[in-house]
mmCIF file of C-alpha atoms in Angstrom:
data_model
loop_
_atom_site.group_PDB
_atom_site.id
_atom_site.type_symbol
_atom_site.label_atom_id
_atom_site.label_comp_id
_atom_site.label_asym_id
_atom_site.label_seq_id
_atom_site.Cartn_x
_atom_site.Cartn_y
_atom_site.Cartn_z
ATOM 1 C CA MET A 163 0.024 -0.152 0.204
ATOM 2 C CA PRO A 164 1.402 3.914 -0.226
ATOM 3 C CA ILE A 165 1.838 6.260 1.766
ATOM 4 C CA ILE A 166 1.028 9.755 2.802
ATOM 5 C CA ASP A 167 2.676 11.330 4.987
ATOM 6 C CA CYS A 168 0.548 14.837 6.311
ATOM 7 C CA HIS A 169 3.158 16.127 8.026
ATOM 8 C CA ILE A 170 6.371 17.937 5.768
ATOM 9 C CA HIS A 171 8.397 20.424 7.011
ATOM 10 C CA LEU A 172 10.976 22.129 5.045
ATOM 11 C CA ASN A 173 12.546 23.305 7.811
ATOM 12 C CA ASN A 174 16.468 23.821 8.330
ATOM 13 C CA TYR A 175 16.707 22.516 11.938
ATOM 14 C CA ASP A 176 19.951 21.682 13.314
ATOM 15 C CA GLN A 177 20.673 25.113 11.346
ATOM 16 C CA ILE A 178 18.092 26.632 14.132
ATOM 17 C CA ASN A 179 19.402 24.896 16.953
ATOM 18 C CA ASN A 180 23.342 24.931 15.334
ATOM 19 C CA PRO A 181 23.509 28.937 14.806
ATOM 20 C CA GLU A 182 27.705 27.956 13.345
ATOM 21 C CA LYS A 183 26.360 25.005 10.634
ATOM 22 C CA ARG A 184 25.355 25.874 7.346
ATOM 23 C CA VAL A 185 22.487 27.252 6.201
ATOM 24 C CA ILE A 186 20.934 24.463 2.614
ATOM 25 C CA PRO A 187 19.581 25.956 0.631
ATOM 26 C CA LEU A 188 15.668 25.321 -0.090
ATOM 27 C CA GLN A 189 16.386 22.876 -3.285
ATOM 28 C CA GLU A 190 18.934 20.585 -1.051
ATOM 29 C CA ARG A 191 16.389 20.358 1.471
ATOM 30 C CA LEU A 192 13.391 19.477 -0.931
ATOM 31 C CA ASN A 193 15.587 17.123 -2.893
ATOM 32 C CA THR A 194 16.728 15.158 -0.347
ATOM 33 C CA LEU A 195 13.253 15.247 1.280
ATOM 34 C CA LEU A 196 11.540 13.861 -2.124
ATOM 35 C CA GLU A 197 15.337 10.661 -1.649
ATOM 36 C CA SER A 198 13.131 9.484 1.343
ATOM 37 C CA MET A 199 9.795 9.536 -0.183
ATOM 38 C CA GLU A 200 10.859 7.393 -3.029
ATOM 39 C CA LYS A 201 12.736 5.039 -0.416
ATOM 40 C CA ASN A 202 9.975 4.601 1.648
ATOM 41 C CA ASN A 203 7.484 4.345 -0.741
ATOM 42 C CA ILE A 204 5.938 7.623 -0.098
ATOM 43 C CA VAL A 205 4.039 9.111 -3.132
ATOM 44 C CA TYR A 206 3.071 11.968 -1.066
ATOM 45 C CA SER A 207 3.974 14.490 1.877
ATOM 46 C CA ILE A 208 2.044 17.887 2.836
ATOM 47 C CA ILE A 209 4.463 20.524 3.688
ATOM 48 C CA LEU A 210 3.912 22.980 6.594
ATOM 49 C CA SER A 211 5.217 26.279 6.732
ATOM 50 C CA SER A 212 5.851 27.601 9.967
ATOM 51 C CA TYR A 213 4.646 30.967 11.672
ATOM 52 C CA LYS A 214 7.760 32.143 11.690
ATOM 53 C CA ILE A 215 9.460 33.218 8.458
ATOM 54 C CA ASP A 216 14.264 33.411 7.837
ATOM 55 C CA ALA A 217 15.730 31.542 6.346
ATOM 56 C CA ASN A 218 15.714 28.297 7.899
ATOM 57 C CA ARG A 219 11.837 28.257 7.450
ATOM 58 C CA PRO A 220 10.431 28.698 4.254
ATOM 59 C CA SER A 221 7.421 31.201 3.505
ATOM 60 C CA THR A 222 4.360 29.363 1.769
ATOM 61 C CA PHE A 223 4.928 31.603 -1.581
ATOM 62 C CA GLN A 224 7.978 29.794 -1.321
ATOM 63 C CA ILE A 225 6.707 26.405 -1.001
ATOM 64 C CA ILE A 226 4.156 27.339 -3.571
ATOM 65 C CA ASP A 227 6.881 28.593 -5.559
ATOM 66 C CA LEU A 228 9.580 25.488 -5.274
ATOM 67 C CA VAL A 229 6.496 22.709 -5.633
ATOM 68 C CA LYS A 230 5.835 25.095 -8.980
ATOM 69 C CA LYS A 231 9.083 24.933 -10.634
ATOM 70 C CA ASN A 232 9.991 21.543 -9.258
ATOM 71 C CA ASN A 233 7.200 20.500 -11.280
ATOM 72 C CA ILE A 234 5.644 18.150 -8.702
ATOM 73 C CA ASN A 235 1.813 18.438 -7.893
ATOM 74 C CA ASN A 236 1.899 14.838 -8.107
ATOM 75 C CA LYS A 237 3.412 14.715 -5.149
ATOM 76 C CA ILE A 238 3.382 17.543 -2.841
ATOM 77 C CA GLY A 239 0.796 19.343 -1.192
ATOM 78 C CA ILE A 240 0.766 22.683 1.412
ATOM 79 C CA VAL A 241 -0.550 23.719 4.167
ATOM 80 C CA ALA A 242 -0.242 27.303 5.545
ATOM 81 C CA GLY A 243 0.738 28.477 8.404
ATOM 82 C CA PHE A 244 -1.158 30.532 10.302
ATOM 83 C CA THR A 245 0.773 33.443 12.939
ATOM 84 C CA ILE A 246 -2.028 36.101 14.521
ATOM 85 C CA ASP A 247 0.825 37.947 15.867
ATOM 86 C CA ASN A 248 1.989 38.769 11.413
ATOM 87 C CA HIS A 249 -0.868 37.854 9.840
ATOM 88 C CA THR A 250 -1.533 40.467 7.389
ATOM 89 C CA ASN A 251 -4.907 41.103 4.893
ATOM 90 C CA GLU A 252 -3.275 40.644 2.232
ATOM 91 C CA ASP A 253 -1.961 37.803 3.558
ATOM 92 C CA LEU A 254 -5.479 36.326 4.274
ATOM 93 C CA LYS A 255 -6.671 37.330 1.030
ATOM 94 C CA ASN A 256 -3.707 34.874 0.181
ATOM 95 C CA TYR A 257 -4.985 32.021 2.139
ATOM 96 C CA ARG A 258 -8.003 32.630 0.070
ATOM 97 C CA LYS A 259 -6.893 32.392 -2.980
ATOM 98 C CA TRP A 260 -4.308 29.539 -2.708
ATOM 99 C CA LEU A 261 -7.506 27.533 -1.346
ATOM 100 C CA LYS A 262 -9.688 28.426 -4.284
ATOM 101 C CA GLU A 263 -7.419 27.272 -6.704
ATOM 102 C CA ASP A 264 -6.206 24.238 -4.836
ATOM 103 C CA ILE A 265 -2.598 25.355 -4.458
ATOM 104 C CA ILE A 266 -2.841 24.811 -0.223
ATOM 105 C CA LYS A 267 -4.489 22.206 1.690
ATOM 106 C CA GLY A 268 -5.374 23.601 4.583
ATOM 107 C CA ILE A 269 -3.612 26.015 7.398
ATOM 108 C CA LYS A 270 -2.229 25.274 10.640
ATOM 109 C CA LEU A 271 -1.823 27.081 13.851
ATOM 110 C CA TYR A 272 0.945 27.326 15.843
ATOM 111 C CA CYS A 273 -0.504 26.376 19.611
ATOM 112 C CA GLY A 274 1.784 27.426 22.007
ATOM 113 C CA TYR A 275 4.223 28.762 20.070
ATOM 114 C CA GLU A 276 2.593 31.164 19.568
ATOM 115 C CA HIS A 277 1.411 31.758 23.494
ATOM 116 C CA TYR A 278 -2.831 31.630 22.118
ATOM 117 C CA TYR A 279 -5.387 29.173 22.650
ATOM 118 C CA PRO A 280 -7.233 27.489 19.431
ATOM 119 C CA TYR A 281 -10.456 29.035 21.121
ATOM 120 C CA ASP A 282 -9.291 32.377 20.584
ATOM 121 C CA GLU A 283 -11.611 34.714 18.513
ATOM 122 C CA ARG A 284 -8.999 36.103 16.406
ATOM 123 C CA TYR A 285 -8.733 32.299 15.177
ATOM 124 C CA GLN A 286 -12.399 32.671 13.756
ATOM 125 C CA ILE A 287 -11.061 34.244 10.360
ATOM 126 C CA VAL A 288 -9.695 30.743 8.634
ATOM 127 C CA TYR A 289 -12.258 28.752 10.683
ATOM 128 C CA ASP A 290 -14.354 30.480 8.598
ATOM 129 C CA MET A 291 -12.219 30.281 5.713
ATOM 130 C CA CYS A 292 -11.500 26.358 5.544
ATOM 131 C CA ILE A 293 -15.360 25.584 6.827
ATOM 132 C CA GLU A 294 -15.843 27.446 3.112
ATOM 133 C CA PHE A 295 -13.524 25.604 0.780
ATOM 134 C CA GLY A 296 -14.268 22.296 2.945
ATOM 135 C CA CYS A 297 -10.671 21.877 3.890
ATOM 136 C CA PRO A 298 -8.782 21.129 7.712
ATOM 137 C CA ILE A 299 -7.701 22.995 9.878
ATOM 138 C CA MET A 300 -4.707 21.282 11.613
ATOM 139 C CA ILE A 301 -3.377 22.653 14.823
ATOM 140 C CA HIS A 302 -0.238 22.222 16.862
ATOM 141 C CA THR A 303 -1.317 20.261 19.906
ATOM 142 C CA GLY A 304 1.253 19.019 22.542
ATOM 143 C CA ASP A 305 5.143 19.389 22.919
ATOM 144 C CA ALA A 306 7.203 21.523 21.308
ATOM 145 C CA PHE A 307 10.388 21.532 19.333
ATOM 146 C CA SER A 308 11.396 25.380 21.046
ATOM 147 C CA ASN A 309 11.620 25.799 25.237
ATOM 148 C CA ARG A 310 10.206 29.607 24.610
ATOM 149 C CA ALA A 311 7.103 27.753 23.194
ATOM 150 C CA LYS A 312 4.403 27.417 26.136
ATOM 151 C CA ILE A 313 2.917 23.826 26.574
ATOM 152 C CA LYS A 314 -0.413 24.890 28.319
ATOM 153 C CA TYR A 315 -1.619 26.251 24.967
ATOM 154 C CA ALA A 316 -1.291 23.619 22.965
ATOM 155 C CA HIS A 317 -3.302 20.778 25.346
ATOM 156 C CA PRO A 318 -5.826 18.830 23.411
ATOM 157 C CA LEU A 319 -8.793 19.866 25.998
ATOM 158 C CA ASN A 320 -8.611 22.569 23.914
ATOM 159 C CA VAL A 321 -9.569 21.529 21.171
ATOM 160 C CA ASP A 322 -12.376 20.549 22.091
ATOM 161 C CA ASP A 323 -14.095 24.061 22.539
ATOM 162 C CA VAL A 324 -13.048 25.258 18.789
ATOM 163 C CA ALA A 325 -14.687 21.550 17.738
ATOM 164 C CA VAL A 326 -17.759 22.482 19.091
ATOM 165 C CA ASP A 327 -18.517 26.141 18.303
ATOM 166 C CA ASN A 328 -17.605 24.511 15.055
ATOM 167 C CA PRO A 329 -19.354 21.735 13.863
ATOM 168 C CA GLU A 330 -19.263 21.722 10.363
ATOM 169 C CA LEU A 331 -15.084 22.137 11.004
ATOM 170 C CA LYS A 332 -12.781 19.615 10.050
ATOM 171 C CA ILE A 333 -10.479 19.514 13.064
ATOM 172 C CA VAL A 334 -6.126 17.511 12.748
ATOM 173 C CA MET A 335 -4.767 17.804 16.131
ATOM 174 C CA CYS A 336 -1.081 17.101 15.296
ATOM 175 C CA HIS A 337 1.085 14.912 17.590
ATOM 176 C CA ILE A 338 -2.002 13.541 18.784
ATOM 177 C CA GLY A 339 -2.066 15.791 21.730
ATOM 178 C CA ASN A 340 1.355 13.293 23.195
ATOM 179 C CA PRO A 341 2.603 13.935 25.726
ATOM 180 C CA TRP A 342 -1.529 14.186 27.419
ATOM 181 C CA LEU A 343 -2.702 11.072 24.800
ATOM 182 C CA THR A 344 -6.109 10.212 27.196
ATOM 183 C CA ASP A 345 -7.137 13.606 27.401
ATOM 184 C CA CYS A 346 -6.865 13.862 22.776
ATOM 185 C CA GLN A 347 -8.492 10.405 22.118
ATOM 186 C CA GLU A 348 -11.400 11.713 24.724
ATOM 187 C CA VAL A 349 -10.876 14.781 22.558
ATOM 188 C CA LEU A 350 -11.282 12.872 19.580
ATOM 189 C CA TYR A 351 -14.078 10.251 20.288
ATOM 190 C CA LYS A 352 -16.478 13.346 21.356
ATOM 191 C CA ASN A 353 -15.947 15.417 19.108
ATOM 192 C CA LYS A 354 -16.454 13.690 15.113
ATOM 193 C CA ASN A 355 -15.465 16.288 13.021
ATOM 194 C CA VAL A 356 -11.833 16.448 15.160
ATOM 195 C CA PHE A 357 -8.941 13.868 13.312
ATOM 196 C CA ALA A 358 -5.126 13.541 14.669
ATOM 197 C CA ASP A 359 -2.129 13.046 12.997
ATOM 198 C CA ILE A 360 0.809 10.525 15.193
ATOM 199 C CA SER A 361 3.695 13.007 13.134
ATOM 200 C CA GLY A 362 6.303 14.182 16.429
ATOM 201 C CA LEU A 363 5.989 11.335 18.728
ATOM 202 C CA ILE A 364 9.992 11.338 18.735
ATOM 203 C CA VAL A 365 12.811 12.780 17.767
ATOM 204 C CA GLY A 366 15.285 11.449 15.654
ATOM 205 C CA ASP A 367 14.448 6.845 15.729
ATOM 206 C CA PHE A 368 12.345 5.637 17.519
ATOM 207 C CA THR A 369 13.910 3.375 20.311
ATOM 208 C CA SER A 370 12.526 -0.693 21.483
ATOM 209 C CA ALA A 371 11.425 0.970 24.653
ATOM 210 C CA GLY A 372 9.960 4.892 22.926
ATOM 211 C CA GLY A 373 8.566 1.712 20.348
ATOM 212 C CA ALA A 374 6.885 -0.084 22.375
ATOM 213 C CA HIS A 375 5.079 2.843 25.042
ATOM 214 C CA TYR A 376 3.607 4.453 21.867
ATOM 215 C CA SER A 377 2.452 1.169 20.707
ATOM 216 C CA THR A 378 0.303 0.857 23.898
ATOM 217 C CA LYS A 379 -0.938 4.074 23.952
ATOM 218 C CA ILE A 380 -2.212 4.568 20.043
ATOM 219 C CA LYS A 381 -3.468 1.134 19.116
ATOM 220 C CA GLU A 382 -5.887 2.401 23.776
ATOM 221 C CA ILE A 383 -6.973 5.063 21.207
ATOM 222 C CA LEU A 384 -8.410 3.214 18.708
ATOM 223 C CA ASN A 385 -10.161 1.134 20.073
ATOM 224 C CA TYR A 386 -11.059 3.990 22.376
ATOM 225 C CA ILE A 387 -12.612 5.796 19.978
ATOM 226 C CA ASP A 388 -13.435 3.085 17.979
ATOM 227 C CA ASN A 389 -13.128 3.874 14.902
ATOM 228 C CA PRO A 390 -10.164 3.486 12.234
ATOM 229 C CA HIS A 391 -11.356 6.841 10.289
ATOM 230 C CA ARG A 392 -10.273 8.704 12.672
ATOM 231 C CA LEU A 393 -5.595 8.441 13.037
ATOM 232 C CA LEU A 394 -3.559 10.440 9.375
ATOM 233 C CA TYR A 395 -0.408 8.791 9.264
ATOM 234 C CA GLY A 396 2.747 11.601 9.339
ATOM 235 C CA SER A 397 6.480 11.697 10.633
ATOM 236 C CA ASP A 398 6.726 15.502 10.646
ATOM 237 C CA TRP A 399 9.992 14.707 9.030
ATOM 238 C CA PRO A 400 13.066 16.088 8.837
ATOM 239 C CA ILE A 401 12.351 16.443 13.307
ATOM 240 C CA SER A 402 11.621 12.606 13.026
ATOM 241 C CA ASN A 403 13.062 10.097 10.639
ATOM 242 C CA MET A 404 10.275 8.245 8.090
ATOM 243 C CA GLU A 405 11.947 4.882 7.476
ATOM 244 C CA SER A 406 11.630 3.424 11.721
ATOM 245 C CA TYR A 407 8.268 5.864 11.608
ATOM 246 C CA ILE A 408 7.260 3.848 8.729
ATOM 247 C CA ASN A 409 8.376 0.655 10.385
ATOM 248 C CA PHE A 410 6.605 1.224 13.480
ATOM 249 C CA VAL A 411 3.245 0.830 12.280
ATOM 250 C CA GLN A 412 4.238 -2.021 11.374
ATOM 251 C CA LYS A 413 5.329 -3.007 14.306
ATOM 252 C CA LEU A 414 1.678 -2.213 15.424
ATOM 253 C CA GLU A 415 0.652 -4.699 13.841
ATOM 254 C CA LEU A 416 -3.191 -2.964 12.298
ATOM 255 C CA ASP A 417 -5.660 -5.373 10.688
ATOM 256 C CA LYS A 418 -5.380 -4.288 6.602
ATOM 257 C CA GLU A 419 -8.173 -1.913 6.569
ATOM 258 C CA SER A 420 -7.306 -0.023 9.426
ATOM 259 C CA TYR A 421 -3.539 -0.098 8.539
ATOM 260 C CA ASP A 422 -4.436 1.285 5.102
ATOM 261 C CA LEU A 423 -6.789 4.017 6.370
ATOM 262 C CA LEU A 424 -3.708 4.983 8.249
ATOM 263 C CA MET A 425 -1.506 5.451 6.606
ATOM 264 C CA PHE A 426 -3.136 6.255 2.822
ATOM 265 C CA LYS A 427 -7.149 6.390 2.541
ATOM 266 C CA ASN A 428 -7.505 8.760 6.317
ATOM 267 C CA THR A 429 -5.082 12.062 4.855
ATOM 268 C CA GLN A 430 -6.552 11.250 0.702
ATOM 269 C CA SER A 431 -10.342 12.191 2.379
ATOM 270 C CA VAL A 432 -9.001 14.940 5.058
ATOM 271 C CA PHE A 433 -7.545 16.340 2.585
ATOM 272 C CA LYS A 434 -9.883 15.558 -0.642
ATOM 273 C CA LEU A 435 -6.598 14.773 -2.405
ATOM 274 C CA SER A 436 -6.967 13.382 -5.933
ATOM 275 C CA ILE A 437 -4.749 10.943 -5.899
#
């Protein structure tokens, strides 16, 4: 079964954490991604732009241009990062244009990285936009890569407010709220418009202990919500290793229907992908 990875970045994380390292050109980062996709039978990946733009974090504009230049829109989708702190009216106009023209597949919020709850009224404008175009909103939940993040804003229970107040909005909780997986599973169980991706559970490769821990937790979520249509496969590459992530999922020993839904069909449906 081919695989869709719904959670990828082109951020240069090594340089973010080690400023003395060279900035890897964006095309080089894309080439590495495509090589990893080919190696791991990933037929389509969704690249998420960030809440900030700098030499290590490409803008949505840059990613759109990169995909166009490389003629890979059959392999790469894009989700635009939204920021309360730095967005403009022009950004909102661009989001609307890109959604209408199917250039982006959704919008991502970085709650925690930005110190706002997802039910902050200033997010409503993008919720309404996603509802209008039938696309998902992705919301960061759980632990963060930056020690400047405030994780109270990223607790998965916060998503319940958004789901209840916007029943027509498709919501993807990123990282299954890790480490609050039990709270995440309740939000999934209660709200039929909420999904979760399993990305970013580890940095690098899964260890035996880490794999066993998260295997148990994901099986508990699937048993509790009793619905294999609600979890999406994502790795959070390059933070997490693609091959290690796929091996981890294979060791879950899911039945074929559940495996195919997790690794391909659920993301295809939620993001309305014609692949």
